[in-house]
């Protein structure tokens, strides 16, 4: 139940901001700033355990990975205060299963 709640919050809070950034227009800059600030604010949660609120990989991590992978394309640069998020993302990205899930277009996002 808690995983479903976390995934719902990720979708509602962060993916909605990603959609606003991708839509462009006047709201993109505001959404970019909100996404950055939200990730910085929640950074301590990312450092509490190896995965999101868990010692093991879960569906929550699977829902967060694609968003974090796209941050550079979205123009979101995380500051030093968000190092826990950056470290968490690196752990996800290093997983063979994550790498295998990427499409060619997604791989090019980080080349």
PDB file of C-alpha atoms in Angstrom:
ATOM      1  CA  UNK A   1       0.000   0.000   0.000  1.00  0.00           C
ATOM      2  CA  UNK A   2       2.813   2.417   0.822  1.00  0.00           C
ATOM      3  CA  UNK A   3       4.510   1.702  -2.506  1.00  0.00           C
ATOM      4  CA  UNK A   4       1.308   2.523  -4.370  1.00  0.00           C
ATOM      5  CA  UNK A   5       1.015   5.756  -2.432  1.00  0.00           C
ATOM      6  CA  UNK A   6       4.638   6.697  -3.219  1.00  0.00           C
ATOM      7  CA  UNK A   7       4.111   5.925  -6.907  1.00  0.00           C
ATOM      8  CA  UNK A   8       0.932   7.996  -6.933  1.00  0.00           C
ATOM      9  CA  UNK A   9       2.786  10.947  -5.388  1.00  0.00           C
ATOM     10  CA  UNK A  10       5.668  10.608  -7.856  1.00  0.00           C
ATOM     11  CA  UNK A  11       3.213  10.600 -10.736  1.00  0.00           C
ATOM     12  CA  UNK A  12       1.144  13.487  -9.414  1.00  0.00           C
ATOM     13  CA  UNK A  13       3.970  15.645  -8.088  1.00  0.00           C
ATOM     14  CA  UNK A  14       6.942  15.034 -10.364  1.00  0.00           C
ATOM     15  CA  UNK A  15       5.696  13.568 -13.612  1.00  0.00           C
ATOM     16  CA  UNK A  16       3.106  16.336 -13.888  1.00  0.00           C
ATOM     17  CA  UNK A  17       5.970  18.851 -13.635  1.00  0.00           C
ATOM     18  CA  UNK A  18       7.905  16.940 -16.286  1.00  0.00           C
ATOM     19  CA  UNK A  19       4.866  17.128 -18.567  1.00  0.00           C
ATOM     20  CA  UNK A  20       4.669  20.897 -18.015  1.00  0.00           C
ATOM     21  CA  UNK A  21       8.362  21.277 -18.857  1.00  0.00           C
ATOM     22  CA  UNK A  22       7.993  19.217 -22.017  1.00  0.00           C
ATOM     23  CA  UNK A  23       4.929  21.234 -23.047  1.00  0.00           C
ATOM     24  CA  UNK A  24       7.073  24.371 -23.025  1.00  0.00           C
ATOM     25  CA  UNK A  25       5.491  27.765 -22.861  1.00  0.00           C
ATOM     26  CA  UNK A  26       5.247  30.068 -19.894  1.00  0.00           C
ATOM     27  CA  UNK A  27       4.847  27.326 -17.311  1.00  0.00           C
ATOM     28  CA  UNK A  28       7.981  25.382 -18.241  1.00  0.00           C
ATOM     29  CA  UNK A  29      10.453  27.508 -16.297  1.00  0.00           C
ATOM     30  CA  UNK A  30       8.240  27.493 -13.217  1.00  0.00           C
ATOM     31  CA  UNK A  31       7.768  23.714 -13.448  1.00  0.00           C
ATOM     32  CA  UNK A  32      11.526  23.212 -13.866  1.00  0.00           C
ATOM     33  CA  UNK A  33      12.177  25.265 -10.736  1.00  0.00           C
ATOM     34  CA  UNK A  34       9.483  23.407  -8.775  1.00  0.00           C
ATOM     35  CA  UNK A  35      10.842  20.018  -9.803  1.00  0.00           C
ATOM     36  CA  UNK A  36      14.369  20.993  -8.815  1.00  0.00           C
ATOM     37  CA  UNK A  37      13.239  22.377  -5.456  1.00  0.00           C
ATOM     38  CA  UNK A  38      11.081  19.348  -4.733  1.00  0.00           C
ATOM     39  CA  UNK A  39      13.935  16.934  -5.425  1.00  0.00           C
ATOM     40  CA  UNK A  40      16.279  18.993  -3.241  1.00  0.00           C
ATOM     41  CA  UNK A  41      13.714  19.055  -0.434  1.00  0.00           C
ATOM     42  CA  UNK A  42      13.231  15.296  -0.529  1.00  0.00           C
ATOM     43  CA  UNK A  43      16.938  14.477  -0.832  1.00  0.00           C
ATOM     44  CA  UNK A  44      17.139  13.147   2.752  1.00  0.00           C
ATOM     45  CA  UNK A  45      14.568  10.478   1.858  1.00  0.00           C
ATOM     46  CA  UNK A  46      16.880   9.250  -0.901  1.00  0.00           C
ATOM     47  CA  UNK A  47      19.785   8.845   1.504  1.00  0.00           C
ATOM     48  CA  UNK A  48      17.866   6.928   4.175  1.00  0.00           C
ATOM     49  CA  UNK A  49      18.024   3.572   2.375  1.00  0.00           C
ATOM     50  CA  UNK A  50      19.732   2.197  -0.756  1.00  0.00           C
ATOM     51  CA  UNK A  51      16.466   2.411  -2.691  1.00  0.00           C
ATOM     52  CA  UNK A  52      13.432   4.620  -2.260  1.00  0.00           C
ATOM     53  CA  UNK A  53      12.346   4.000   1.319  1.00  0.00           C
ATOM     54  CA  UNK A  54      13.525   0.388   1.018  1.00  0.00           C
ATOM     55  CA  UNK A  55      16.559  -1.857   1.177  1.00  0.00           C
ATOM     56  CA  UNK A  56      15.401  -3.557  -2.019  1.00  0.00           C
ATOM     57  CA  UNK A  57      14.508  -2.385  -5.484  1.00  0.00           C
ATOM     58  CA  UNK A  58      10.753  -1.880  -5.855  1.00  0.00           C
ATOM     59  CA  UNK A  59       8.215  -0.567  -8.328  1.00  0.00           C
ATOM     60  CA  UNK A  60       8.694   2.867  -6.799  1.00  0.00           C
ATOM     61  CA  UNK A  61      12.296   2.843  -8.014  1.00  0.00           C
ATOM     62  CA  UNK A  62      11.137   1.640 -11.416  1.00  0.00           C
ATOM     63  CA  UNK A  63       8.789   4.613 -11.631  1.00  0.00           C
ATOM     64  CA  UNK A  64      11.446   7.102 -10.502  1.00  0.00           C
ATOM     65  CA  UNK A  65      14.246   5.915 -12.772  1.00  0.00           C
ATOM     66  CA  UNK A  66      12.844   7.221 -16.068  1.00  0.00           C
ATOM     67  CA  UNK A  67      12.161  10.644 -14.583  1.00  0.00           C
ATOM     68  CA  UNK A  68      15.638  10.951 -13.093  1.00  0.00           C
ATOM     69  CA  UNK A  69      17.215   9.719 -16.344  1.00  0.00           C
ATOM     70  CA  UNK A  70      15.507  12.575 -18.213  1.00  0.00           C
ATOM     71  CA  UNK A  71      16.564  15.403 -15.878  1.00  0.00           C
ATOM     72  CA  UNK A  72      19.366  16.669 -18.168  1.00  0.00           C
ATOM     73  CA  UNK A  73      16.999  16.743 -21.161  1.00  0.00           C
ATOM     74  CA  UNK A  74      14.484  18.638 -19.033  1.00  0.00           C
ATOM     75  CA  UNK A  75      17.111  21.219 -18.154  1.00  0.00           C
ATOM     76  CA  UNK A  76      17.086  20.257 -14.485  1.00  0.00           C
ATOM     77  CA  UNK A  77      20.490  20.452 -12.825  1.00  0.00           C
ATOM     78  CA  UNK A  78      20.528  19.288  -9.251  1.00  0.00           C
ATOM     79  CA  UNK A  79      22.681  21.295  -6.836  1.00  0.00           C
ATOM     80  CA  UNK A  80      25.054  19.819  -4.271  1.00  0.00           C
ATOM     81  CA  UNK A  81      22.256  19.743  -1.679  1.00  0.00           C
ATOM     82  CA  UNK A  82      20.671  16.989  -3.767  1.00  0.00           C
ATOM     83  CA  UNK A  83      23.714  14.695  -3.843  1.00  0.00           C
ATOM     84  CA  UNK A  84      21.623  11.955  -2.230  1.00  0.00           C
ATOM     85  CA  UNK A  85      19.285  12.047  -5.236  1.00  0.00           C
ATOM     86  CA  UNK A  86      22.231  11.991  -7.637  1.00  0.00           C
ATOM     87  CA  UNK A  87      23.782   9.017  -5.810  1.00  0.00           C
ATOM     88  CA  UNK A  88      20.447   7.197  -5.767  1.00  0.00           C
ATOM     89  CA  UNK A  89      19.975   7.803  -9.493  1.00  0.00           C
ATOM     90  CA  UNK A  90      23.472   6.486 -10.194  1.00  0.00           C
ATOM     91  CA  UNK A  91      22.665   3.272  -8.306  1.00  0.00           C
ATOM     92  CA  UNK A  92      19.552   2.814 -10.425  1.00  0.00           C
ATOM     93  CA  UNK A  93      21.285   3.635 -13.696  1.00  0.00           C
ATOM     94  CA  UNK A  94      24.106   1.162 -13.008  1.00  0.00           C
ATOM     95  CA  UNK A  95      21.688  -1.750 -12.734  1.00  0.00           C
ATOM     96  CA  UNK A  96      21.849  -4.054 -15.723  1.00  0.00           C
ATOM     97  CA  UNK A  97      18.054  -4.273 -15.794  1.00  0.00           C
ATOM     98  CA  UNK A  98      17.774  -0.486 -16.047  1.00  0.00           C
ATOM     99  CA  UNK A  99      20.296  -0.303 -18.859  1.00  0.00           C
ATOM    100  CA  UNK A 100      18.518  -3.080 -20.742  1.00  0.00           C
ATOM    101  CA  UNK A 101      15.203  -1.264 -20.448  1.00  0.00           C
ATOM    102  CA  UNK A 102      16.459   1.844 -22.275  1.00  0.00           C
ATOM    103  CA  UNK A 103      15.490   2.486 -25.859  1.00  0.00           C
ATOM    104  CA  UNK A 104      18.039   3.856 -28.317  1.00  0.00           C
ATOM    105  CA  UNK A 105      16.465   7.315 -28.009  1.00  0.00           C
ATOM    106  CA  UNK A 106      16.728   7.162 -24.221  1.00  0.00           C
ATOM    107  CA  UNK A 107      20.384   6.134 -24.415  1.00  0.00           C
ATOM    108  CA  UNK A 108      21.073   9.164 -26.589  1.00  0.00           C
ATOM    109  CA  UNK A 109      19.663  11.439 -23.880  1.00  0.00           C
ATOM    110  CA  UNK A 110      22.787  10.803 -21.810  1.00  0.00           C
ATOM    111  CA  UNK A 111      25.468  10.533 -24.520  1.00  0.00           C
TER     112      UNK A 111
END
